Coordinates of C-alpha atoms and ligand atoms in Angstrom, one line a residue:
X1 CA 292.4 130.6 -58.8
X2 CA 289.7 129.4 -56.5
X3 CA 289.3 125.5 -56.2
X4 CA 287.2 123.2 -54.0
X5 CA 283.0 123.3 -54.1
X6 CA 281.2 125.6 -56.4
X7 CA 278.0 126.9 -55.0
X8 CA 275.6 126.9 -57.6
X9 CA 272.8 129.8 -57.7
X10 CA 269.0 128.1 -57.5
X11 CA 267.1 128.1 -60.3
X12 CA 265.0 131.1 -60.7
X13 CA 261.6 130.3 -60.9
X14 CA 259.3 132.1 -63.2
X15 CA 256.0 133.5 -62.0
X16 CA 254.3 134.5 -65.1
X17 CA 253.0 131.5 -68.1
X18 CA 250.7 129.4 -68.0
X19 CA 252.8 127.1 -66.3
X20 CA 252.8 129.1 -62.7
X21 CA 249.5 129.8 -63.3
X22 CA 248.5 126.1 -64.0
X23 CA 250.2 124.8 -60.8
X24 CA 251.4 127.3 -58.1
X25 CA 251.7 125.2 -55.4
X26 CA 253.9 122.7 -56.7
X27 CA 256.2 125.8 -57.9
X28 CA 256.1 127.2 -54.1
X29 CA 257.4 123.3 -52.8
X30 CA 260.3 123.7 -55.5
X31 CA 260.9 126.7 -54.5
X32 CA 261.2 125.9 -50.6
X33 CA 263.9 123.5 -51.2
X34 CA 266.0 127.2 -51.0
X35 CA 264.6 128.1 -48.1
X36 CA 262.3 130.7 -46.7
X37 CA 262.9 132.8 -49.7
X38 CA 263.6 131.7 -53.4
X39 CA 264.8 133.8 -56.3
X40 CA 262.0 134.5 -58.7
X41 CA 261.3 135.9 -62.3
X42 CA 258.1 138.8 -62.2
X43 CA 258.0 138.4 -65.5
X44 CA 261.1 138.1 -68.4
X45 CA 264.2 139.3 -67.2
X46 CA 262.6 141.4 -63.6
X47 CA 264.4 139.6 -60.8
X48 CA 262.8 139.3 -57.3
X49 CA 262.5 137.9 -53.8
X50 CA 259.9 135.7 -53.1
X51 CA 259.0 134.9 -49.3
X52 CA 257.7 131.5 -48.8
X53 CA 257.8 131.2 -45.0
X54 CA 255.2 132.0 -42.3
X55 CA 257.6 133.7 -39.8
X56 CA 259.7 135.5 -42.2
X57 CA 256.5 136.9 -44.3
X58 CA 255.2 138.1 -41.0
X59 CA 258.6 139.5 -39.8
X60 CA 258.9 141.8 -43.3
X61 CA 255.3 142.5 -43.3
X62 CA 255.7 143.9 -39.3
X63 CA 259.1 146.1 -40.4
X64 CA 258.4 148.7 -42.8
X65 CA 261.4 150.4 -41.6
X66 CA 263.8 147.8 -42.9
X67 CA 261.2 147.2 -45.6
X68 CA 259.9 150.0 -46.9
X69 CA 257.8 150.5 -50.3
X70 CA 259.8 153.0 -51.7
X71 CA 261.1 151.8 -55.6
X72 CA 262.3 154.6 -56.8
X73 CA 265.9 153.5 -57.6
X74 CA 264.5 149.7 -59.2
X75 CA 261.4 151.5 -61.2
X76 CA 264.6 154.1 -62.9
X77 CA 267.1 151.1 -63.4
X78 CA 263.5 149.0 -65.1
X79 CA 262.1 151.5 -67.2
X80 CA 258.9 152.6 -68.2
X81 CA 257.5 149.6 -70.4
X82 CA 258.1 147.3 -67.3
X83 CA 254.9 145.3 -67.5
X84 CA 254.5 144.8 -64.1
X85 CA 255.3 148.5 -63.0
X86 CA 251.4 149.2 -62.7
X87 CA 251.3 146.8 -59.6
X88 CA 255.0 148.0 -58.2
X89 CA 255.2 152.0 -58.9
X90 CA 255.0 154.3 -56.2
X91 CA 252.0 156.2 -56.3
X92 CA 250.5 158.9 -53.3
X93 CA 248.1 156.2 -51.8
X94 CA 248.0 154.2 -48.6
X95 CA 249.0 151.5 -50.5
X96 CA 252.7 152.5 -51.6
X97 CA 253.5 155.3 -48.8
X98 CA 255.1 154.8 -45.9
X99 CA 255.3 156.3 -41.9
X100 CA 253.4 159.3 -41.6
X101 CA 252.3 159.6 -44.6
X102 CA 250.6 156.3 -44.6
X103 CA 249.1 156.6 -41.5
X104 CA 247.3 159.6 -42.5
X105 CA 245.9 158.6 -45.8
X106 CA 245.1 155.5 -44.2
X107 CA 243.4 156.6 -41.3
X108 CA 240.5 158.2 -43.8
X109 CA 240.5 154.7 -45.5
X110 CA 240.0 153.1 -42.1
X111 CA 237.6 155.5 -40.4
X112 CA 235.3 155.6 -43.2
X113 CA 234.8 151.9 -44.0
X114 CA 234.2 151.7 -40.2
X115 CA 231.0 153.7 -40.8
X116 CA 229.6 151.2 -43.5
X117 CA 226.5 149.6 -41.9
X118 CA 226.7 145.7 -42.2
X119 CA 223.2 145.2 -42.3
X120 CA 222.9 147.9 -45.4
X121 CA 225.4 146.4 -47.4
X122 CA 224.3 143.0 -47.0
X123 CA 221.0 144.1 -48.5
X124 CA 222.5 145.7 -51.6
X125 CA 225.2 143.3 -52.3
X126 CA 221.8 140.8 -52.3
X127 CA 219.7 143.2 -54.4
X128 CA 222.7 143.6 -56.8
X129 CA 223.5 139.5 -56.9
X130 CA 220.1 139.1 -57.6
X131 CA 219.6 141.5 -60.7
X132 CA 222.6 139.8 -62.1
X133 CA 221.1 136.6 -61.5
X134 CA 218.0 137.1 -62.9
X135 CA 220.0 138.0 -66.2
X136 CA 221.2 134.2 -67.0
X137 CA 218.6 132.3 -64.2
X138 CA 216.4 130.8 -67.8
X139 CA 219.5 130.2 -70.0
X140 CA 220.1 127.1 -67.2
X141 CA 224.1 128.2 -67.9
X142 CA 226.4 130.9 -67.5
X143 CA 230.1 131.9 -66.7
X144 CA 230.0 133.5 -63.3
X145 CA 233.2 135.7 -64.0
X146 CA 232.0 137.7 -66.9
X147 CA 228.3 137.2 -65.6
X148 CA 228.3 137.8 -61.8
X149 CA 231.6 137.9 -60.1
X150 CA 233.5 140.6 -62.2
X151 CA 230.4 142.9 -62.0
X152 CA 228.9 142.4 -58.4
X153 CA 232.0 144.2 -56.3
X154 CA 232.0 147.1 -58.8
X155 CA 228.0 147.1 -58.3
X156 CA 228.6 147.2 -54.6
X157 CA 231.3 150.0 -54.7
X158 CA 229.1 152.1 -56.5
X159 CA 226.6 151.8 -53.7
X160 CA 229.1 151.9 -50.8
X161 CA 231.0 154.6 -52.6
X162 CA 227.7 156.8 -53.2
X163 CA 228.2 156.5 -56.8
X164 CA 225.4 157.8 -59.3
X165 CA 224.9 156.3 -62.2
X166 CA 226.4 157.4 -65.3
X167 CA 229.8 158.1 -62.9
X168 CA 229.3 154.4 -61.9
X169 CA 229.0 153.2 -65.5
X170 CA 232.2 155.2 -66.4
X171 CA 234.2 153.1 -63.4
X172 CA 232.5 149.9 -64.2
X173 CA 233.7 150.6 -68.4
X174 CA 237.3 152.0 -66.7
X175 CA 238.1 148.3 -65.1
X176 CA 236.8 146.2 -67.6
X177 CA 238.7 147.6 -70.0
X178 CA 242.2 147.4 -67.3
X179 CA 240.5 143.7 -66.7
X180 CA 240.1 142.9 -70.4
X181 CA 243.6 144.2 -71.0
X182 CA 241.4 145.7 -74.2
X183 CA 243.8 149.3 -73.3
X184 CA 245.2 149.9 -69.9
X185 CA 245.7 153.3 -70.4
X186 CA 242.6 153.7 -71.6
X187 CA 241.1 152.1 -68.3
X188 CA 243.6 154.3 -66.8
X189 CA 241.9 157.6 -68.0
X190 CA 238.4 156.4 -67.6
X191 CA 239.0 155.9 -63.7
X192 CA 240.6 158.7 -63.4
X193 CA 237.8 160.9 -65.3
X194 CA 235.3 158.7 -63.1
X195 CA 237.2 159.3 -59.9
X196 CA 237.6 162.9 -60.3
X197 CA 233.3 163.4 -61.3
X198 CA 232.7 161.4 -58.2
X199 CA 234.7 164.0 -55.9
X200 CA 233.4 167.0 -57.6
X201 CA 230.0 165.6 -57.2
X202 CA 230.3 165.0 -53.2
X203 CA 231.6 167.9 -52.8
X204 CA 228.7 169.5 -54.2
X205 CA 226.2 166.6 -53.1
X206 CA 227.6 164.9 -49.7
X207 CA 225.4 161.9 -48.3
X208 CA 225.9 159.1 -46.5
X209 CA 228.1 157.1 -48.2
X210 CA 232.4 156.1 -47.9
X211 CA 233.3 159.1 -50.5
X212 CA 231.2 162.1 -48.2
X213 CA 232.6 160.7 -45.0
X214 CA 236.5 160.4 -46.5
X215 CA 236.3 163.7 -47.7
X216 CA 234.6 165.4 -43.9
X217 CA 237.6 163.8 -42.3
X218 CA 239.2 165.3 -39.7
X219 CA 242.8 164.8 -42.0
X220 CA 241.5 166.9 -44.6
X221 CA 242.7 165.2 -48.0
X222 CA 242.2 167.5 -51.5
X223 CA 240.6 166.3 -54.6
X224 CA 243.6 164.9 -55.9
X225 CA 244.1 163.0 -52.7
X226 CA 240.8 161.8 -52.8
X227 CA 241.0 160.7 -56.4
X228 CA 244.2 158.8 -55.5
X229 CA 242.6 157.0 -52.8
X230 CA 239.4 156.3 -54.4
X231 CA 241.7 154.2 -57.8
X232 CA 243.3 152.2 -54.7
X233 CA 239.9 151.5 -53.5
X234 CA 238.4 150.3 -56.9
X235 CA 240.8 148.3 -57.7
X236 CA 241.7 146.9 -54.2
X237 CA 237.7 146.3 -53.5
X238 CA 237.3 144.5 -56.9
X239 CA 239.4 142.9 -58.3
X240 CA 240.5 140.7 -55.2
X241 CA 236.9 140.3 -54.3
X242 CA 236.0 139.1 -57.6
X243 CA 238.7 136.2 -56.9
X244 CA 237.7 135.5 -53.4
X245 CA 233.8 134.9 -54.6
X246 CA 234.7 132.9 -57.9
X247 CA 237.9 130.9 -56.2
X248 CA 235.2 130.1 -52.8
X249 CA 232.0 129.2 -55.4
X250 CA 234.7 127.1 -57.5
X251 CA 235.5 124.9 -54.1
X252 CA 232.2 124.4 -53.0
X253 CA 230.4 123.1 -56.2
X254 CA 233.7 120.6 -56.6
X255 CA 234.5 119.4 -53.2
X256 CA 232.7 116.6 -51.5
X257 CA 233.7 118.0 -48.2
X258 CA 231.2 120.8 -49.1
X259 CA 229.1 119.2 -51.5
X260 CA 227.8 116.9 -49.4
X261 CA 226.3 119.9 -46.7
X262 CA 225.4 121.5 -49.9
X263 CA 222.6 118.7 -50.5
X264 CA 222.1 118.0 -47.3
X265 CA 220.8 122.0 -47.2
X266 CA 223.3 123.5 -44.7
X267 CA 225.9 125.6 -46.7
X268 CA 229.1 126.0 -45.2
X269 CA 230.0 129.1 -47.1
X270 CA 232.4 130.7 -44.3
X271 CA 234.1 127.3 -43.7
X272 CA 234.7 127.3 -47.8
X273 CA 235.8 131.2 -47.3
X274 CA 238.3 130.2 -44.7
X275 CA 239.4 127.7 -47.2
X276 CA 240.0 129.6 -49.8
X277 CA 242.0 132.3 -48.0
X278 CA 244.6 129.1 -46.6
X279 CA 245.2 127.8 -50.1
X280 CA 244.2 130.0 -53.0
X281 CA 244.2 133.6 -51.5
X282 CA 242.7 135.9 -54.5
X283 CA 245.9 138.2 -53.7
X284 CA 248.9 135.3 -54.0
X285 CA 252.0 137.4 -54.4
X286 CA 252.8 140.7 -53.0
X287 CA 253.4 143.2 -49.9
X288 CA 256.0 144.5 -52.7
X289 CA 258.9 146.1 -50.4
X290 CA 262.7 147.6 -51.3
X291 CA 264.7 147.3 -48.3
X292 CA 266.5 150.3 -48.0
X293 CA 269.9 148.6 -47.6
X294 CA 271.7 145.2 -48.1
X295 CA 270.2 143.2 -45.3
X296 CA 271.0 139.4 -44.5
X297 CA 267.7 137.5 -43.6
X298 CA 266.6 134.2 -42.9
X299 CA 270.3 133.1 -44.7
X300 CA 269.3 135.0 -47.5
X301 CA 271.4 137.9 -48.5
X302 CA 268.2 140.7 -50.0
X303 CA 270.5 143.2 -52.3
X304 CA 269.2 146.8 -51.6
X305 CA 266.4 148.7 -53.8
X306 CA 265.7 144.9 -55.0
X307 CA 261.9 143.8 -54.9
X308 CA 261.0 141.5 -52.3
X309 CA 257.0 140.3 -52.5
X310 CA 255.4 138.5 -49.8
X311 CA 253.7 134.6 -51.3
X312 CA 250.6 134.9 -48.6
X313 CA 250.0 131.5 -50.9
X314 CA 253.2 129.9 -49.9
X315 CA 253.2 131.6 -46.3
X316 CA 249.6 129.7 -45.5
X317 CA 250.8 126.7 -47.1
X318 CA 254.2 126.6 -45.5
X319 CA 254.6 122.9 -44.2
X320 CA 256.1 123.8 -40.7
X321 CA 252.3 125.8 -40.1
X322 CA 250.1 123.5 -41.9
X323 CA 247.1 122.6 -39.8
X324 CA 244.1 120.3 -40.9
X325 CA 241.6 121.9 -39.7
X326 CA 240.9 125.6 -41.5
X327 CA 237.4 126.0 -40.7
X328 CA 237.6 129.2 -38.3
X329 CA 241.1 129.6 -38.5
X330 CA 241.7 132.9 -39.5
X331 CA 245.5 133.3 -38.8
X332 CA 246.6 132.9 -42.8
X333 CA 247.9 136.0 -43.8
X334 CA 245.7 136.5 -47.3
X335 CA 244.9 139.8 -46.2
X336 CA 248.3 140.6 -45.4
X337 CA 249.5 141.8 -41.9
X338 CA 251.5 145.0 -40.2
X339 CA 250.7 148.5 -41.5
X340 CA 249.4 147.6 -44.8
X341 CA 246.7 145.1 -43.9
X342 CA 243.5 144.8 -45.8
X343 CA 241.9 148.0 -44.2
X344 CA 238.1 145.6 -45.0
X345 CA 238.9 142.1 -43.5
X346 CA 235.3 142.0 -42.5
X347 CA 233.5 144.0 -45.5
X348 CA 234.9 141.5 -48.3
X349 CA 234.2 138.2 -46.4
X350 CA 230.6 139.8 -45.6
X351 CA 230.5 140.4 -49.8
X352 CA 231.7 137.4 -50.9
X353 CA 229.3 135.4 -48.5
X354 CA 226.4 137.2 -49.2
X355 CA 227.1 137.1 -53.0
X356 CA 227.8 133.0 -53.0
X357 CA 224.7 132.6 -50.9
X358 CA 222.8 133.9 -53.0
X359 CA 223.5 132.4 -55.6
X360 CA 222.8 129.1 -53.8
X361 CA 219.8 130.4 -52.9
X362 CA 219.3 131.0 -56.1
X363 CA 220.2 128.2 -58.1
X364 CA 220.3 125.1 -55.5
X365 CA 221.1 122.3 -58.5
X366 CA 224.4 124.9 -60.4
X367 CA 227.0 122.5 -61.1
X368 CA 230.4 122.7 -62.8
X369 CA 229.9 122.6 -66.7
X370 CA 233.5 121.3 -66.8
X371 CA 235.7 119.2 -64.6
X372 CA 237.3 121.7 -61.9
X373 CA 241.0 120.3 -62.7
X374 CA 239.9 121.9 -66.1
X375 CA 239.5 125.4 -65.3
X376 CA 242.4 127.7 -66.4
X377 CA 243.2 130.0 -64.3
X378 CA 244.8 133.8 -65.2
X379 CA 249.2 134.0 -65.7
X380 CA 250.1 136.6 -63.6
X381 CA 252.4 136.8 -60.7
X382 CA 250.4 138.6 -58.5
X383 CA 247.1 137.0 -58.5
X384 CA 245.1 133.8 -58.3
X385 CA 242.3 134.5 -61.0
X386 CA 239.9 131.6 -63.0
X387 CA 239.1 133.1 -66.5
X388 CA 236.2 131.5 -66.7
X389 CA 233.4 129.9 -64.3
X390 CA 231.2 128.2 -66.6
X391 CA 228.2 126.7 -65.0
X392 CA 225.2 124.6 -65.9
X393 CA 221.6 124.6 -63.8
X394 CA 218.4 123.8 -64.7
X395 CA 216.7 127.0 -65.8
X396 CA 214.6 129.2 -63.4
X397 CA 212.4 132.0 -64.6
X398 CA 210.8 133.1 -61.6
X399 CA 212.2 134.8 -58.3
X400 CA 211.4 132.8 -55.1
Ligands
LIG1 C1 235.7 145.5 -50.3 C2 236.8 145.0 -50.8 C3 238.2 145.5 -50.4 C4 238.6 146.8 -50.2 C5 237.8 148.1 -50.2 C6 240.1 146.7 -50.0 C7 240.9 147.8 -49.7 C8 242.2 147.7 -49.5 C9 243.1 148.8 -49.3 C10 242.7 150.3 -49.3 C11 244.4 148.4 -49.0 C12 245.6 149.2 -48.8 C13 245.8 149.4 -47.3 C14 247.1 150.0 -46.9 O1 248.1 149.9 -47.7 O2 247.2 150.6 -45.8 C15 244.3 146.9 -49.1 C16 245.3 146.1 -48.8 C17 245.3 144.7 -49.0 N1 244.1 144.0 -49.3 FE1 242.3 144.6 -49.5 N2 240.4 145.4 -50.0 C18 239.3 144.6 -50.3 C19 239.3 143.2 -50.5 C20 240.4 142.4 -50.4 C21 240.3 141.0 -50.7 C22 239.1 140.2 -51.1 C23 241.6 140.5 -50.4 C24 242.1 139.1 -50.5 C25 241.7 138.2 -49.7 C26 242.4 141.6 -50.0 C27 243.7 141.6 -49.7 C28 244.5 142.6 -49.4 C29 245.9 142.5 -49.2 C30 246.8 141.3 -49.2 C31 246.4 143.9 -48.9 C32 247.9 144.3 -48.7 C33 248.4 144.6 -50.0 C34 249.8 144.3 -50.1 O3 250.1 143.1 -50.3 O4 250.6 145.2 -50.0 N3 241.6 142.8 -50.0 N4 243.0 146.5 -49.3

């Protein structure tokens, strides 16, 4: 018989319901009262790790040999209707492969979106904001999820991604319908269908464009190879991006520390970017590893094969880091850090910019249509997602 003090297990803390979603940051401060890591829910009975700290997010993130992203053994023990296996199964893409492996498929990722002229895709993420625009600019409102942020990444792919037309349609149908939840799987086969087109047609068609110059590397990948990496690219390009543009355009029309530059006519977009990415980083929870082995870490025993995600929300936030002045500080780790980092740092702060700017430009007077501590944001673990932007301005029919 034992006797003496009991330790009691922390509560775990659920990261799905409206609840999380509502409030994450006051979640991550419970949470830290365990430490640098906190047992979490993924959603109802999927157990996991959360990583709160700075140091030790950056210490898995740097160690893919203790903390690899192979989840074999958990996805067999969860089972197929998992919901969140889409975001944790291993598939053959930069994203969930490891050592060589990675680096290779990774290297085509890198190399290619290197190529991307700056000046170029500024110019077509502006021609694209601007046709969206001109949509809703008379109706003097509009929600700028479902009218301009969901839509102006995929827009952008396309043209990065030297996508034609009726190929592009079939992607931009593929996410809405993953977006809308309408049928994943039916999202699933559209992208693929899409995916597959796209590489048939490059092969037959190259030109300049990320697609032709992945599939003339050097590392040789196959059409299915391609098609894998091209699904990680759509979804990785646009869905986050959509969050980073709608998240930054959601602090600067309801923060007088922007507001008040916005009148004054300087816009401080970047400083609002670099805001964002501290405190509400469009990817919140993830870095999804399965140490291969029982490991003890930070006084936190990590059971083998077990999931262990990486809160870049909580790691930017963590108190023993927190600095008051963001503006140019770009040491948060919202686009993750080690092997796996954001392969286009610079290509989605250069989107979201151009595509808030323009707005702005735009449409000088938009202003919330409802308080901002009204908004509802997405449940989800994984993310930090409005639903809705709705916006009022006084109408404007013609183009400047
Ligand atoms: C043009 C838009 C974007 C593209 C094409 C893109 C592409 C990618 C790709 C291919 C990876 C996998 C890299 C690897 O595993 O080696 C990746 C990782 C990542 N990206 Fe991006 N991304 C974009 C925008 C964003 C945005 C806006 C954010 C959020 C601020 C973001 C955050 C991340 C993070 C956190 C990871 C690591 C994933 C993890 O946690 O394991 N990305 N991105």
């Amino acid at each position: 018989m034992t006797t003496g003090h009991v330790r009691t297990e922390p509560e775990r803390i659920a990261l799905y319901g409206p609840e999380f979603a509502r409030d994450p940051q006051r979640a991550y401060a419970r949470m830290r009262a365990c430490g640098d890591l906190a047992p979490v829910e993924l959603s109802p009975g999927v157990p996991a790790t959360l990583v709160l700290g700075y140091d030790a997010a950056l210490e898995i993130l740097r160690d893919p040999g203790t903390f690899p992203r192979t989840s074999e053994v958990w996805e067999a023990a969860v089972g197929p209707e998992c919901p969140v296996l889409p975001m944790m199964m291993a598939r053959p893409n930069a994203l969930f492969t490891n050592g060589a492996v990675h680096a290779r498929l990774r290297s085509v990722i890198v190399d290619s979106l290197d190529r991307v002229d700056p000046v170029s895709l500024r110019e077509y993420v502006q021609r694209h904001a601007d046709t969206l625009i001109d949509r809703f600019a008379g109706d003097g409102k509009a929600d700028l999820i479902g009218q301009y942020s969901r839509t102006l990444p995929l827009l952008v792919f396309n043209e990065m991604f030297g996508c034609p037309h009726d190929i592009g349609d079939k992607l931009v149908r593929g996410m809405s319908a993953i977006f809308d939840t309408v049928s994943a799987e039916e999202g699933n086969a559209l992208l693929g269908e899409a995916t597959g087109e796209l590489v048939a047609y490059k092969r037959r068609k190259p030109g300049a464009d990320v697609t032709s110059w992945m599939m003339s590397h050097p590392a040789g990948l196959d059409d299915l190879e391609m098609v894998h990496q091209l699904i990680l690219l759509v979804g990785a390009g646009t869905e986050p991006e959509q969050n980073l543009i709608a998240n930054g355009i959601r602090l600067l029309l309801s923060d007088e520390r922007f507001g008040g530059d916005l009148s004054s006519g300087s816009l401080p977009v970047d400083d609002a970017l670099d805001e964002i990415l501290w405190t509400d980083p469009p990817m919140a929870n993830y870095g999804t590893t399965f140490p291969r082995q029982d490991v003890d870490f930070h006084g936190y025993h990590l059971p083998a094969h077990q999931p262990v995600l990486v809160s870049y929300a909580a790691a930017n936030t963590d108190p023993s880091r927190a600095t008051a002045d963001r503006k140019g500080n770009r040491a948060h780790l919202s686009y993750a850090g080690g092997p796996h980092t954001c392969p286009a740092k610079g290509h989605s702060r250069l989107i979201a910019s151009v595509a808030i700017e323009q707005l702005l430009d735009r449409l000088p007077d938009v202003e919330l249509a409802v308080p901002a501590d009204r908004l509802e944001w997405r449940p989800g673990p994984f993310h930090r997602a409005l639903t809705a932007l709705p916006v009022t301005f006084p109408p404007v029919w013609d183009r400047p």
